[in-house]
Short mmCIF file of C-alpha atoms in Angstrom, two decimals:
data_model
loop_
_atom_site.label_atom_id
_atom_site.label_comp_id
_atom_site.label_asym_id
_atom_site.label_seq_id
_atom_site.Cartn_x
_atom_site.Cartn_y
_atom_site.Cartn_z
CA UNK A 1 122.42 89.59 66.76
CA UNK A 2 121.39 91.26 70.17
CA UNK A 3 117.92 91.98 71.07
CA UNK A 4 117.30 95.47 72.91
CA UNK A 5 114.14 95.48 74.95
CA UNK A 6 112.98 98.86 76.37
CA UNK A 7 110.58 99.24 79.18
CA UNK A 8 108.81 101.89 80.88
CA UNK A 9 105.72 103.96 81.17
CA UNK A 10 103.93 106.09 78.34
CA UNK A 11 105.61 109.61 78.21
CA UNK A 12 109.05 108.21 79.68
CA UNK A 13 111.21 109.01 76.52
CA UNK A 14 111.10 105.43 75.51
CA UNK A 15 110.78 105.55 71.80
CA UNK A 16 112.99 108.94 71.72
CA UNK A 17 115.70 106.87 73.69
CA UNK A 18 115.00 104.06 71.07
CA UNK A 19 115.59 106.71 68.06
CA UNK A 20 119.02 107.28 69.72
CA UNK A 21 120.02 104.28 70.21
CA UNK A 22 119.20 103.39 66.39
CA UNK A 23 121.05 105.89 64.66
CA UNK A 24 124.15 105.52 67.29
CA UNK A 25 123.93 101.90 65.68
CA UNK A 26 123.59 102.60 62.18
CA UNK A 27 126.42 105.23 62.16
CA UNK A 28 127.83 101.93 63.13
CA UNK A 29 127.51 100.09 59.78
CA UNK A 30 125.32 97.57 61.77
CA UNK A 31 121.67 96.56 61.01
CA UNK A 32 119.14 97.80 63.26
CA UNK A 33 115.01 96.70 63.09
CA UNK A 34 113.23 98.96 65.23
CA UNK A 35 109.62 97.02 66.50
CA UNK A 36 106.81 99.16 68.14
CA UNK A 37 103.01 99.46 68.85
CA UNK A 38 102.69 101.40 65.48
CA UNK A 39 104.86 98.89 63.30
CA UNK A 40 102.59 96.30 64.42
CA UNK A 41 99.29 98.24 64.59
CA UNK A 42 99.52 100.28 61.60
CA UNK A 43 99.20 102.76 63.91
CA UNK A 44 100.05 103.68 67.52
CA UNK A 45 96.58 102.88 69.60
CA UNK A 46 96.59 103.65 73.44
CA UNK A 47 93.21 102.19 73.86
CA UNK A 48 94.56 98.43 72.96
CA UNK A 49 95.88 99.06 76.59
CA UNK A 50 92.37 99.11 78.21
CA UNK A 51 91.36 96.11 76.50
CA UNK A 52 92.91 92.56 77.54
CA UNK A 53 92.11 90.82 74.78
CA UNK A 54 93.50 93.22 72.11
CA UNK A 55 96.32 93.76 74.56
CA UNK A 56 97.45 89.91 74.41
CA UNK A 57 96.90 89.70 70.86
CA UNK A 58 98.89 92.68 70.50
CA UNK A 59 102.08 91.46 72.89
CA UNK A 60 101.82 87.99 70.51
CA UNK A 61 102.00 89.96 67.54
CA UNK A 62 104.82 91.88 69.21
CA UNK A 63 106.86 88.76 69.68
CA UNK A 64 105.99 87.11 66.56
CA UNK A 65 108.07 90.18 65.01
CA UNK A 66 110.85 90.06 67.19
CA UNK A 67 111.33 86.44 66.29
CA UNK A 68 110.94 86.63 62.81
CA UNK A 69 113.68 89.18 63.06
CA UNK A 70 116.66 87.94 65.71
CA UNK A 71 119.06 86.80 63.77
CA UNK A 72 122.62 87.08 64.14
CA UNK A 73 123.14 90.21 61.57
CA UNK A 74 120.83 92.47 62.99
CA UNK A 75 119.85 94.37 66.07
CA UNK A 76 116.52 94.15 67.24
CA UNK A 77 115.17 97.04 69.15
CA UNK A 78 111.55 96.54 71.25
CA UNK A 79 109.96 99.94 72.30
CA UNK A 80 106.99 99.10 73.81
CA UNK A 81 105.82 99.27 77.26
CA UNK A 82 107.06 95.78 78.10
CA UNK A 83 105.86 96.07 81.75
CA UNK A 84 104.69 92.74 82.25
CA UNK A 85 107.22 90.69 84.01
CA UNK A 86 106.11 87.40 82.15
CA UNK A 87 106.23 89.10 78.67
CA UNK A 88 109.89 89.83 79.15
CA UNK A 89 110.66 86.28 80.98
CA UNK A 90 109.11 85.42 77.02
CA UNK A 91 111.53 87.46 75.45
CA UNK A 92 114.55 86.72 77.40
CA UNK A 93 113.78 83.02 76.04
CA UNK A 94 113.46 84.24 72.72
CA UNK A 95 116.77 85.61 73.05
CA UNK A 96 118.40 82.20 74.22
CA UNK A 97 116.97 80.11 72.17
CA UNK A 98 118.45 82.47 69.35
CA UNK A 99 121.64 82.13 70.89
CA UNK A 100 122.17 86.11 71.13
CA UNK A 101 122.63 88.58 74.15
CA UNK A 102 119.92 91.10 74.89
CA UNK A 103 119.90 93.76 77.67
CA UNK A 104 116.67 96.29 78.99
CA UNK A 105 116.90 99.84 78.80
CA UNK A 106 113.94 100.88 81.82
CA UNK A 107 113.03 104.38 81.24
CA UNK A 108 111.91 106.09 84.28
CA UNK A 109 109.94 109.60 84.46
CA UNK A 110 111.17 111.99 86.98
CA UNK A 111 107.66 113.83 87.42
CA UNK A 112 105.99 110.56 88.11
CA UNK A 113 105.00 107.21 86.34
CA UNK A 114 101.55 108.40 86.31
CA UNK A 115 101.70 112.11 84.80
CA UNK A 116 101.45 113.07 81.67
CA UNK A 117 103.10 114.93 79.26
CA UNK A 118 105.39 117.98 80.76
CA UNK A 119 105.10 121.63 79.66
CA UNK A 120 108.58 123.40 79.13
CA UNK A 121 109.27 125.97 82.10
CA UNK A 122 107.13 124.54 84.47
CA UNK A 123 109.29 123.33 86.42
CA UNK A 124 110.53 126.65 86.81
CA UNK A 125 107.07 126.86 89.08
CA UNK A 126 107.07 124.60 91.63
CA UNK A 127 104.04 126.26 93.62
CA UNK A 128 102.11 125.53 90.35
CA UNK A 129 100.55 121.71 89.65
CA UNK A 130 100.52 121.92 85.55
CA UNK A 131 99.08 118.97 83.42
CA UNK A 132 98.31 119.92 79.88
CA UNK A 133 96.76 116.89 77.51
CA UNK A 134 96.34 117.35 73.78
CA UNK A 135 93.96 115.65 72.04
CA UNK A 136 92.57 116.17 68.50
CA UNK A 137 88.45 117.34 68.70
CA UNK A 138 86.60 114.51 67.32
CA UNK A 139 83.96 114.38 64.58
CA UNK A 140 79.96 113.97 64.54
CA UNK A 141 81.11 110.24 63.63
CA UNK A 142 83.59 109.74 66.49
CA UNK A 143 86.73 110.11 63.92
CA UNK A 144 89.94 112.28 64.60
CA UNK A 145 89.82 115.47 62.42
CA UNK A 146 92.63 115.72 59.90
CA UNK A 147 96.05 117.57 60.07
CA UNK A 148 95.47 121.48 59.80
CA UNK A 149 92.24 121.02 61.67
CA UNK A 150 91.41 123.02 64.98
CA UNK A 151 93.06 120.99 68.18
CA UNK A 152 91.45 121.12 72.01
CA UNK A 153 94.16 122.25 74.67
CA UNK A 154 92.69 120.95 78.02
CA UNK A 155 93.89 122.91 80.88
CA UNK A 156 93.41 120.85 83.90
CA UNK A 157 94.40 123.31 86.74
CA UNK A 158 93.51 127.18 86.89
CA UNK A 159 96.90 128.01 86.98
CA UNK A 160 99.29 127.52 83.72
CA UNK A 161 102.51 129.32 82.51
CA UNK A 162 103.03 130.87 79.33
CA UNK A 163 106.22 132.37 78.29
CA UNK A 164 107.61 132.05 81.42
CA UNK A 165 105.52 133.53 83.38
CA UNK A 166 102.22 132.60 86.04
CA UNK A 167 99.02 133.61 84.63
CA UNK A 168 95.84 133.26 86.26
CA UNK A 169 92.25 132.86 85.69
CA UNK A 170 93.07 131.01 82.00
CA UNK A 171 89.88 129.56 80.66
CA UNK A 172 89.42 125.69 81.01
CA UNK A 173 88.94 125.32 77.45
CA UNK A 174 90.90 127.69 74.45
CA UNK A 175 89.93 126.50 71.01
CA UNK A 176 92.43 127.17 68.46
CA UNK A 177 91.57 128.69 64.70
CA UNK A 178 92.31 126.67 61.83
CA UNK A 179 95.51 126.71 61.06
CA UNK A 180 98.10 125.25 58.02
CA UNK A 181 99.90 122.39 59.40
CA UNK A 182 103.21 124.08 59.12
CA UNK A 183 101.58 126.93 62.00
CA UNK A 184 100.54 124.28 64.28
CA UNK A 185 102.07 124.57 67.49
CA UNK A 186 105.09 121.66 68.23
CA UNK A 187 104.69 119.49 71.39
CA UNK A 188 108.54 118.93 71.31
CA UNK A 189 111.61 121.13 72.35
CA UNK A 190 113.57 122.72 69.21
CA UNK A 191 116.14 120.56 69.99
CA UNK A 192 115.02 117.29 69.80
CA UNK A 193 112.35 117.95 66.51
CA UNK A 194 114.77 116.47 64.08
CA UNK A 195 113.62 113.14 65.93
CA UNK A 196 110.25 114.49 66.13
CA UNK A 197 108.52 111.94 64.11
CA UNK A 198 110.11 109.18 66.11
CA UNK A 199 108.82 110.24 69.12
CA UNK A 200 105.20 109.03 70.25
CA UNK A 201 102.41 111.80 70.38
CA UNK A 202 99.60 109.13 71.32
CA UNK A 203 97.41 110.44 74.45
CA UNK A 204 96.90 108.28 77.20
CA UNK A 205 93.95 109.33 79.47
CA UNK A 206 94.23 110.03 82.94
CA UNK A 207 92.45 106.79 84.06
CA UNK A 208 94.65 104.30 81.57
CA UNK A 209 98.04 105.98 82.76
CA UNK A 210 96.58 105.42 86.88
CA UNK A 211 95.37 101.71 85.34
CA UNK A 212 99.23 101.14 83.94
CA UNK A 213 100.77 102.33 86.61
CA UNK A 214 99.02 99.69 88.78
CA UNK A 215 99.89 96.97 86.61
CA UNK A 216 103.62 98.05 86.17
CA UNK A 217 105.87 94.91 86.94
CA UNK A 218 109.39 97.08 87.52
CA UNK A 219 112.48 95.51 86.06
CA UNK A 220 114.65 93.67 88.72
CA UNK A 221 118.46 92.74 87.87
CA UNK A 222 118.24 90.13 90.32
CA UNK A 223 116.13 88.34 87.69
CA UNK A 224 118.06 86.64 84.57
CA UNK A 225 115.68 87.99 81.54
CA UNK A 226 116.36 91.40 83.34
CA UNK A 227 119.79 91.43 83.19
CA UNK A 228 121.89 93.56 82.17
CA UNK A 229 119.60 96.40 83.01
CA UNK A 230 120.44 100.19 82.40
CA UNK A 231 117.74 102.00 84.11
CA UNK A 232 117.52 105.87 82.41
CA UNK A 233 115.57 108.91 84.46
CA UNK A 234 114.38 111.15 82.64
CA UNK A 235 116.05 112.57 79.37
CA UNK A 236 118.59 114.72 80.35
CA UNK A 237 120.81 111.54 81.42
CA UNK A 238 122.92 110.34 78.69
CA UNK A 239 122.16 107.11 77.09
CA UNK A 240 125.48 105.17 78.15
CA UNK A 241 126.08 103.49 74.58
CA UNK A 242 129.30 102.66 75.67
CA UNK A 243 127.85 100.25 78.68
CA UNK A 244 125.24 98.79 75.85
CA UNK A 245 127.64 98.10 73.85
CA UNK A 246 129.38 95.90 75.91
CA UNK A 247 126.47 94.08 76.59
CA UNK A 248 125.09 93.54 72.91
CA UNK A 249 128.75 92.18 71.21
CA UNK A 250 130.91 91.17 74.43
CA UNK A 251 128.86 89.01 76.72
CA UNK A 252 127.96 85.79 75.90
CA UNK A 253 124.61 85.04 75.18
CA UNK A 254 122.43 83.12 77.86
CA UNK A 255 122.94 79.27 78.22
CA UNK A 256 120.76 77.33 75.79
CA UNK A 257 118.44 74.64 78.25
CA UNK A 258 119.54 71.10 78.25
CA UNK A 259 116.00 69.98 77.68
CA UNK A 260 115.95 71.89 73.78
CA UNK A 261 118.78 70.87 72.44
CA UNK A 262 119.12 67.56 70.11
CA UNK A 263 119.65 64.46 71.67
CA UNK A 264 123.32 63.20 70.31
CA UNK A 265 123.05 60.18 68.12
CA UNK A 266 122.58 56.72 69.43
CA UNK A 267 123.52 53.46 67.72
CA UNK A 268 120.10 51.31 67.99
CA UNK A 269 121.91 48.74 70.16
CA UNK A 270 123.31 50.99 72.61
CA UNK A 271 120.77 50.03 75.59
CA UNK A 272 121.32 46.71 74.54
CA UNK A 273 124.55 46.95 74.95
CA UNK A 274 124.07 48.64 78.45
CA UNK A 275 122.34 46.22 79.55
CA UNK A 276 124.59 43.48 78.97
CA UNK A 277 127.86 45.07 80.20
CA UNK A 278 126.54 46.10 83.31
CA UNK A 279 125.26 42.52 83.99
CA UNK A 280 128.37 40.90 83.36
CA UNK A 281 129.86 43.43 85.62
CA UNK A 282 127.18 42.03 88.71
CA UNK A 283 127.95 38.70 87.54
CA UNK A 284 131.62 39.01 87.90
CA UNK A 285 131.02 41.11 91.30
CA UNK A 286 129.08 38.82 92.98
CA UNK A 287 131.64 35.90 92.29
CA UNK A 288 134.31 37.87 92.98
CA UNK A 289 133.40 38.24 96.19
CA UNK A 290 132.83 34.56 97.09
CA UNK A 291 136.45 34.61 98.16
CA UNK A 292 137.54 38.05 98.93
CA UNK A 293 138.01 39.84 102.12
CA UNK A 294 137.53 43.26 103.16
CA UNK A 295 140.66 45.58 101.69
CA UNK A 296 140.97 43.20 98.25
CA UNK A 297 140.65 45.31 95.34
CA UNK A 298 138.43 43.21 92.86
CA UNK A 299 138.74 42.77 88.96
CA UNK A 300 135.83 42.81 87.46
CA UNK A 301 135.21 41.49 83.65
CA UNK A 302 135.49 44.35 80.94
CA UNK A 303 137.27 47.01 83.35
CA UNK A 304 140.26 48.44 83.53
CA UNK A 305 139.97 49.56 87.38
CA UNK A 306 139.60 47.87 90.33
CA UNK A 307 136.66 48.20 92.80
CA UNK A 308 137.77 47.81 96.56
CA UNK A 309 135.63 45.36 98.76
CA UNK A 310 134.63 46.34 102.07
CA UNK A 311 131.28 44.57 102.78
CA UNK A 312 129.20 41.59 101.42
CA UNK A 313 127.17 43.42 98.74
CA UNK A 314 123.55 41.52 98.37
CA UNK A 315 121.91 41.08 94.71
CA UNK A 316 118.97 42.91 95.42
CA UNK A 317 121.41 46.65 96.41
CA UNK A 318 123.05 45.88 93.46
CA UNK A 319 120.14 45.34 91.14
CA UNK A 320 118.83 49.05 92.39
CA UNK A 321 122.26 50.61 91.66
CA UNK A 322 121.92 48.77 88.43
CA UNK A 323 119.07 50.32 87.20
CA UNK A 324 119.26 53.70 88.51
CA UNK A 325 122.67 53.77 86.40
CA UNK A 326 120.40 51.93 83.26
CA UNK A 327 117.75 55.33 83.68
CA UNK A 328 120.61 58.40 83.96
CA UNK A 329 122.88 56.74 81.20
CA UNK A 330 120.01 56.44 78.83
CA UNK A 331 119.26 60.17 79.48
CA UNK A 332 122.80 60.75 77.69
CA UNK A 333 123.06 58.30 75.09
CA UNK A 334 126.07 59.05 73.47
CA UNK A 335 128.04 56.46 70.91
CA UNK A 336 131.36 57.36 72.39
CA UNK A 337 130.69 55.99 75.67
CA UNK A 338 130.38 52.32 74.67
CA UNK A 339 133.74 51.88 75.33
CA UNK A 340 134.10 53.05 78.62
CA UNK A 341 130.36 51.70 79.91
CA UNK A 342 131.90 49.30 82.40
CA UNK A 343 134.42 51.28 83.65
CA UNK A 344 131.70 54.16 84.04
CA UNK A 345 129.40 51.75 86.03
CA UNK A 346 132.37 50.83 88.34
CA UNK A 347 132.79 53.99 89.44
CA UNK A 348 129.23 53.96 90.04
CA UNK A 349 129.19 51.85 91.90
CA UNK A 350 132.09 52.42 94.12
CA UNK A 351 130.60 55.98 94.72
CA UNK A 352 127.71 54.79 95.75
CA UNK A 353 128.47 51.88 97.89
CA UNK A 354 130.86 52.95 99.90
#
């Protein structure tokens, strides 16, 4: 069944737009396998992105899953970042060679592909630049503290809003008491906790967002393993399910490559027989035209159509022809054509000599 690859930016809506997608699906009655950072980490990791080698390892163990899952039951859905150009070429071959459609959702952040997470109502402020970043307090050991445990709100600017309204000279730092889990505060809008736990609340630091954005490879429909592409700003646009739809059960799925598919079956004496047809058939042309004149349309042995002569043909042109039809034919081996050999080199032959 289809594969779904989503691409974008950390704090695009990717994995919310995923979520949505999902349960649209399941309502559906269809199978849907959902494969992220987290399903393949244990757990979501932001830092694997600052690292190469984990980074690799981690887009191998990303396709590894999707393959083990395409199948033509399921959905597949892919939130991850995707945003190497090469890594999606990958799974666009994936996707042929499974003989299934796919199409890339490209979720696109309307504040920027570099900023982080947005605070609700400051928008409502243009004057002010907000950028709040939440980030557990770490141990003596380095470890994240556990749920219930204080959490450090980083105010990068002076300026903030809180309830609506500008406030001013807001420490840099407010430490939070310890609090139950259920009192925590919630980094999502009312109306979209139900999903809450689907959405990702990793932190990316400043410098790894600036270091992503950099590397970002944007999608291009122009290319075929970015096709169909439904590119989604921000998360007040719907997700047109309707569109994806069409793309995951109507189209056809991408053209398999000549070069991987099986060979059909060849009877061990087929480029024996070749060989021997198409020399009778230079045999009989060159005596044939021992007495012809231009405009005489020449019978050859083991044809059924004629070949017209125009010219003296020498053994040595014919010969080349000879082979070059011996090297394409035995590129296509194909049982059923051992009737028709001679008649396929005469045409061959006319085409090429004239």
């Amino acid at each position: 069944m289809p594969l779904v690859v989503f691409c974008g930016l950390p704090y695009s809506g990717k994995s919310r737009r995923a979520e949505e997608l999902r349960v649209a699906l399941a309502a559906e009655g269809r199978g849907v396998y959902v494969v992220d950072d987290a399903a393949v980490l244990g757990a979501e990791d932001p830092t694997v992105y600052g690292d190469s080698a984990r980074e690799k390892a981690l887009r191998g163990a990303l396709r590894a899953s999707v393959e083990r899952h395409l199948s033509r039951h399921d959905v597949v859905i892919l939130d991850s970042l995707n945003y190497i150009k090469g890594f999606r070429y990958e799974l666009y071959c994936l996707a042929r060679a499974a003989r299934t459609p796919l199409c890339l959702v490209y979720c696109v952040r309307p504040g920027g592909p570099s900023a982080g997470p947005q605070v609700a109502g400051a928008n409502d402020k243009p004057g002010l630049n907000v950028s709040v970043s939440w980030q557990p307090r770490a141990e003596k050991d380095g470890g994240p503290l556990a749920a219930g445990s204080s959490v450090l709100r980083e105010l990068h600017t002076a300026g903030t809003v809180v309830n609506g309204s500008a406030q001013a000279d807001v420490p840099k730092e407010l430490e939070l008491e310890e609090t139950g889990a259920a009192e925590s505060p919630a980094l999502v809008t009312p109306e979209s906790e139900k999903s809450a736990k689907h959405v990702s609340s990793a932190f990316y630091p400043p410098e790894l967002l600036e270091a992503l954005t950099l590397r970002f490879e944007a999608p291009d429909s122009r290319n075929r393993w970015d096709r169909p592409l439904f590119t989604l700003l921000g998360l007040e646009e719907p997700l047109p399910l309707a569109e994806i739809r069409s793309a995951l059960f109507e189209n056809r799925a991408p053209p398999p490559h000549q070069s991987t598919q099986s060979q059909p079956l060849a009877s061990g004496s087929f480029l024996h027989q070749l060989d021997q047809v198409t020399s009778q058939v230079l045999a009989g042309l060159m005596e044939a035209q021992k007495s012809a004149v231009p405009g005489d349309l020449l019978m050859l042995p083991g044809t059924t159509e004629h070949l017209r002569f125009t010219r003296p043909f020498t053994m040595a042109e014919l010969s080349r022809l000879r082979r070059q039809f011996i090297s394409y034919t035995k590129m296509h081996p194909n049982n059923e054509n051992l009737p028709q050999l001679a008649n396929m080199f005469l045409q061959y032959l006319s085409q090429s000599l004239h």
